[in-house]
mmCIF file of C-alpha atoms in Angstrom:
data_model
loop_
_atom_site.group_PDB
_atom_site.id
_atom_site.type_symbol
_atom_site.label_atom_id
_atom_site.label_comp_id
_atom_site.label_asym_id
_atom_site.label_seq_id
_atom_site.Cartn_x
_atom_site.Cartn_y
_atom_site.Cartn_z
ATOM 1 C CA UNK A 255 85.873 52.026 209.100
ATOM 2 C CA UNK A 256 86.938 55.587 208.010
ATOM 3 C CA UNK A 257 89.247 54.481 205.234
ATOM 4 C CA UNK A 258 86.442 52.378 203.658
ATOM 5 C CA UNK A 259 83.977 55.211 204.132
ATOM 6 C CA UNK A 260 86.304 57.747 202.548
ATOM 7 C CA UNK A 261 87.180 55.436 199.696
ATOM 8 C CA UNK A 262 83.523 54.889 198.677
ATOM 9 C CA UNK A 263 82.199 58.399 199.101
ATOM 10 C CA UNK A 264 83.063 61.707 197.487
ATOM 11 C CA UNK A 265 83.611 64.978 199.434
ATOM 12 C CA UNK A 266 80.218 66.143 198.152
ATOM 13 C CA UNK A 267 78.385 62.921 199.396
ATOM 14 C CA UNK A 268 79.968 63.319 202.815
ATOM 15 C CA UNK A 269 78.679 66.919 203.082
ATOM 16 C CA UNK A 270 74.982 65.900 202.385
ATOM 17 C CA UNK A 271 72.856 67.418 205.243
ATOM 18 C CA UNK A 272 70.126 65.065 206.557
ATOM 19 C CA UNK A 273 66.676 66.552 207.113
ATOM 20 C CA UNK A 274 65.405 66.728 210.670
ATOM 21 C CA UNK A 275 63.713 63.618 211.894
ATOM 22 C CA UNK A 276 60.022 63.648 212.829
ATOM 23 C CA UNK A 277 59.226 63.339 216.577
ATOM 24 C CA UNK A 278 58.400 59.761 217.528
ATOM 25 C CA UNK A 279 55.147 59.471 219.709
ATOM 26 C CA UNK A 280 55.099 57.718 222.996
ATOM 27 C CA UNK A 281 52.670 55.178 221.678
ATOM 28 C CA UNK A 282 55.064 54.278 218.835
ATOM 29 C CA UNK A 283 58.084 53.873 221.325
ATOM 30 C CA UNK A 284 55.944 51.536 223.403
ATOM 31 C CA UNK A 285 54.517 49.536 220.545
ATOM 32 C CA UNK A 286 57.891 49.059 218.879
ATOM 33 C CA UNK A 287 59.416 46.610 221.290
ATOM 34 C CA UNK A 288 56.072 44.650 221.774
ATOM 35 C CA UNK A 289 55.526 44.173 218.003
ATOM 36 C CA UNK A 290 59.216 43.381 217.408
ATOM 37 C CA UNK A 291 59.082 40.668 220.043
ATOM 38 C CA UNK A 292 55.888 39.180 218.802
ATOM 39 C CA UNK A 293 57.166 38.940 215.273
ATOM 40 C CA UNK A 294 60.465 37.455 216.403
ATOM 41 C CA UNK A 295 58.719 34.964 218.759
ATOM 42 C CA UNK A 296 56.417 33.822 215.890
ATOM 43 C CA UNK A 297 58.983 33.702 213.113
ATOM 44 C CA UNK A 298 62.262 32.921 214.856
ATOM 45 C CA UNK A 299 61.626 31.447 218.335
ATOM 46 C CA UNK A 300 65.320 30.751 218.853
ATOM 47 C CA UNK A 301 66.070 34.447 218.684
ATOM 48 C CA UNK A 302 63.359 35.418 221.125
ATOM 49 C CA UNK A 303 65.367 35.199 224.387
ATOM 50 C CA UNK A 304 68.069 37.431 223.027
ATOM 51 C CA UNK A 305 65.781 40.048 221.508
ATOM 52 C CA UNK A 306 63.377 39.746 224.428
ATOM 53 C CA UNK A 307 65.833 41.200 226.747
ATOM 54 C CA UNK A 308 66.505 44.037 224.292
ATOM 55 C CA UNK A 309 62.716 44.721 223.968
ATOM 56 C CA UNK A 310 62.152 44.357 227.777
ATOM 57 C CA UNK A 311 64.804 47.060 228.467
ATOM 58 C CA UNK A 312 63.371 49.265 225.900
ATOM 59 C CA UNK A 313 59.850 48.937 227.208
ATOM 60 C CA UNK A 314 61.004 49.580 230.717
ATOM 61 C CA UNK A 315 62.630 52.864 229.823
ATOM 62 C CA UNK A 316 59.776 54.104 227.373
ATOM 63 C CA UNK A 317 56.753 53.254 229.611
ATOM 64 C CA UNK A 318 57.992 55.391 232.448
ATOM 65 C CA UNK A 319 56.158 53.154 234.823
ATOM 66 C CA UNK A 320 59.194 51.416 236.496
ATOM 67 C CA UNK A 321 61.476 54.383 236.642
ATOM 68 C CA UNK A 322 63.755 53.107 239.497
ATOM 69 C CA UNK A 323 64.028 49.660 237.929
ATOM 70 C CA UNK A 324 64.836 51.186 234.588
ATOM 71 C CA UNK A 325 67.407 53.487 236.119
ATOM 72 C CA UNK A 326 69.138 50.513 237.935
ATOM 73 C CA UNK A 327 69.134 48.399 234.706
ATOM 74 C CA UNK A 328 70.683 51.186 232.706
ATOM 75 C CA UNK A 329 73.447 52.082 235.195
ATOM 76 C CA UNK A 330 74.416 49.735 238.015
ATOM 77 C CA UNK A 331 73.150 46.413 236.618
ATOM 78 C CA UNK A 332 74.640 46.842 233.242
ATOM 79 C CA UNK A 333 78.063 47.630 234.691
ATOM 80 C CA UNK A 334 77.958 44.494 237.035
ATOM 81 C CA UNK A 335 76.869 42.248 234.223
ATOM 82 C CA UNK A 336 79.639 43.633 231.945
ATOM 83 C CA UNK A 337 82.326 43.084 234.672
ATOM 84 C CA UNK A 338 81.131 39.410 235.357
ATOM 85 C CA UNK A 339 80.925 38.759 231.523
ATOM 86 C CA UNK A 340 84.444 40.081 231.035
ATOM 87 C CA UNK A 341 85.729 38.002 234.052
ATOM 88 C CA UNK A 342 84.081 34.879 232.827
ATOM 89 C CA UNK A 343 85.281 35.119 229.278
ATOM 90 C CA UNK A 344 88.705 36.316 230.505
ATOM 91 C CA UNK A 345 89.072 33.222 232.744
ATOM 92 C CA UNK A 346 88.506 30.879 229.904
ATOM 93 C CA UNK A 347 90.902 32.788 227.557
ATOM 94 C CA UNK A 348 94.273 31.136 228.139
ATOM 95 C CA UNK A 349 97.025 31.699 225.550
ATOM 96 C CA UNK A 350 97.408 28.183 224.295
ATOM 97 C CA UNK A 351 93.707 28.014 223.469
ATOM 98 C CA UNK A 352 93.501 31.510 222.054
ATOM 99 C CA UNK A 353 96.470 31.653 219.789
ATOM 100 C CA UNK A 354 95.417 28.855 217.510
ATOM 101 C CA UNK A 355 94.904 29.092 213.776
ATOM 102 C CA UNK A 356 91.209 28.357 214.221
ATOM 103 C CA UNK A 357 90.671 31.189 216.725
ATOM 104 C CA UNK A 358 92.714 33.649 214.750
ATOM 105 C CA UNK A 359 90.793 32.679 211.630
ATOM 106 C CA UNK A 360 87.544 33.465 213.331
ATOM 107 C CA UNK A 361 88.960 36.921 214.370
ATOM 108 C CA UNK A 362 90.077 37.514 210.816
ATOM 109 C CA UNK A 363 86.529 36.606 209.463
ATOM 110 C CA UNK A 364 85.039 39.018 211.969
ATOM 111 C CA UNK A 365 87.311 41.803 210.693
ATOM 112 C CA UNK A 366 86.467 40.981 207.152
ATOM 113 C CA UNK A 367 82.768 40.866 207.925
ATOM 114 C CA UNK A 368 82.921 44.187 209.582
ATOM 115 C CA UNK A 369 84.603 45.682 206.549
ATOM 116 C CA UNK A 370 82.082 44.148 204.293
ATOM 117 C CA UNK A 371 79.208 45.419 206.417
ATOM 118 C CA UNK A 372 80.639 48.936 206.415
ATOM 119 C CA UNK A 373 80.981 48.837 202.552
ATOM 120 C CA UNK A 374 77.628 47.468 201.976
ATOM 121 C CA UNK A 375 76.069 50.020 204.190
ATOM 122 C CA UNK A 376 77.546 52.886 202.305
ATOM 123 C CA UNK A 377 76.921 51.483 198.888
ATOM 124 C CA UNK A 378 73.262 50.801 199.913
ATOM 125 C CA UNK A 379 72.750 54.386 200.989
ATOM 126 C CA UNK A 380 74.269 55.563 197.680
ATOM 127 C CA UNK A 381 71.905 53.345 195.801
ATOM 128 C CA UNK A 382 68.983 54.669 197.743
ATOM 129 C CA UNK A 383 70.067 58.273 196.836
ATOM 130 C CA UNK A 384 69.528 57.310 193.120
ATOM 131 C CA UNK A 385 65.763 56.713 193.694
ATOM 132 C CA UNK A 386 65.072 58.996 196.717
ATOM 133 C CA UNK A 387 63.813 62.556 196.774
ATOM 134 C CA UNK A 388 65.484 63.364 200.094
ATOM 135 C CA UNK A 389 69.105 62.688 199.863
ATOM 136 C CA UNK A 390 70.727 60.394 202.398
ATOM 137 C CA UNK A 391 74.377 60.892 203.664
ATOM 138 C CA UNK A 392 76.071 57.555 202.684
ATOM 139 C CA UNK A 393 78.177 57.825 205.834
ATOM 140 C CA UNK A 394 75.163 56.719 207.926
ATOM 141 C CA UNK A 395 75.062 53.397 206.073
ATOM 142 C CA UNK A 396 78.387 52.449 207.594
ATOM 143 C CA UNK A 397 76.741 52.619 211.050
ATOM 144 C CA UNK A 398 74.624 49.472 210.144
ATOM 145 C CA UNK A 399 77.074 47.192 211.940
ATOM 146 C CA UNK A 400 76.105 46.168 215.479
ATOM 147 C CA UNK A 401 78.948 48.280 217.261
ATOM 148 C CA UNK A 402 76.695 50.481 219.415
ATOM 149 C CA UNK A 403 77.331 53.420 219.700
ATOM 150 C CA UNK A 404 80.834 53.458 218.287
ATOM 151 C CA UNK A 405 79.764 52.904 214.560
ATOM 152 C CA UNK A 406 77.338 55.834 214.761
ATOM 153 C CA UNK A 407 80.019 57.988 216.416
ATOM 154 C CA UNK A 408 82.482 57.145 213.579
ATOM 155 C CA UNK A 409 79.931 58.037 210.934
ATOM 156 C CA UNK A 410 79.405 61.345 212.773
ATOM 157 C CA UNK A 411 83.145 62.028 213.176
ATOM 158 C CA UNK A 412 83.922 61.461 209.420
ATOM 159 C CA UNK A 413 80.893 63.697 208.519
ATOM 160 C CA UNK A 414 82.166 66.418 210.738
ATOM 161 C CA UNK A 415 85.609 66.251 209.097
ATOM 162 C CA UNK A 416 84.010 67.311 205.750
ATOM 163 C CA UNK A 417 81.477 69.754 207.263
ATOM 164 C CA UNK A 418 81.858 70.851 210.905
ATOM 165 C CA UNK A 419 78.189 71.759 211.000
ATOM 166 C CA UNK A 420 76.898 68.388 209.686
ATOM 167 C CA UNK A 421 75.819 66.347 212.717
ATOM 168 C CA UNK A 422 74.872 62.824 211.659
ATOM 169 C CA UNK A 423 74.864 61.068 215.083
ATOM 170 C CA UNK A 424 71.212 60.844 215.638
ATOM 171 C CA UNK A 425 70.595 59.778 211.989
ATOM 172 C CA UNK A 426 73.290 57.103 212.304
ATOM 173 C CA UNK A 427 71.776 55.601 215.418
ATOM 174 C CA UNK A 428 68.834 54.298 213.402
ATOM 175 C CA UNK A 429 71.035 51.982 211.234
ATOM 176 C CA UNK A 430 73.174 51.232 214.239
ATOM 177 C CA UNK A 431 70.220 49.833 216.296
ATOM 178 C CA UNK A 432 68.903 48.036 213.163
ATOM 179 C CA UNK A 433 72.356 46.394 212.950
ATOM 180 C CA UNK A 434 71.975 45.210 216.561
ATOM 181 C CA UNK A 435 68.461 43.715 215.781
ATOM 182 C CA UNK A 436 69.634 42.180 212.607
ATOM 183 C CA UNK A 437 72.680 40.577 214.379
ATOM 184 C CA UNK A 438 70.586 39.223 217.094
ATOM 185 C CA UNK A 439 68.109 37.658 214.564
ATOM 186 C CA UNK A 440 71.001 36.301 212.593
ATOM 187 C CA UNK A 441 72.440 34.695 215.799
ATOM 188 C CA UNK A 442 69.091 33.206 216.394
ATOM 189 C CA UNK A 443 68.931 31.640 212.890
ATOM 190 C CA UNK A 444 72.476 30.361 213.312
ATOM 191 C CA UNK A 445 71.642 28.774 216.744
ATOM 192 C CA UNK A 446 68.648 27.156 215.168
ATOM 193 C CA UNK A 447 70.709 25.422 212.477
ATOM 194 C CA UNK A 448 73.689 24.603 214.866
ATOM 195 C CA UNK A 449 71.307 23.076 217.460
ATOM 196 C CA UNK A 450 69.609 21.030 214.716
ATOM 197 C CA UNK A 451 72.897 19.314 213.646
#
């Protein structure tokens, strides 16, 4: 990501300071996952289970009602699920199946898509700067890929290289989470068409 970000932005653009974000109310934090899930369930039912879990976890954390359950899900359970997911995928990943042209082609397409997503995010932020009163640092556009939280951290790191006092991490988390939601919706759309074949 950093080479693409540096190639598409000038030093001056990388030094743009973002204005302080407004405080989000508790009501907004609770309504967001509910409204998001309702919209996805109505418009793209195939993506609802995937986004439903995202929304459920968000609602548990923000409501503050199920504190112990929320703490367990955020810490212990996520680690256990990650281990089992890694073991199950790793058990199926034998060399003669993995090192095939088709699999390597899929990996190559993923790398290309990641690069295009990074470039498109930076260019979109630059386009928004042409018609926006408050300038947007184009580096946060590169965080619009669904690699949470690494894409946001990379945006912050590249910004800090140009200006050690320019902290972009929290600004970059917005596009980063939007990338996750967009990827889940895109996966739902793809599932719909693949299952229909």
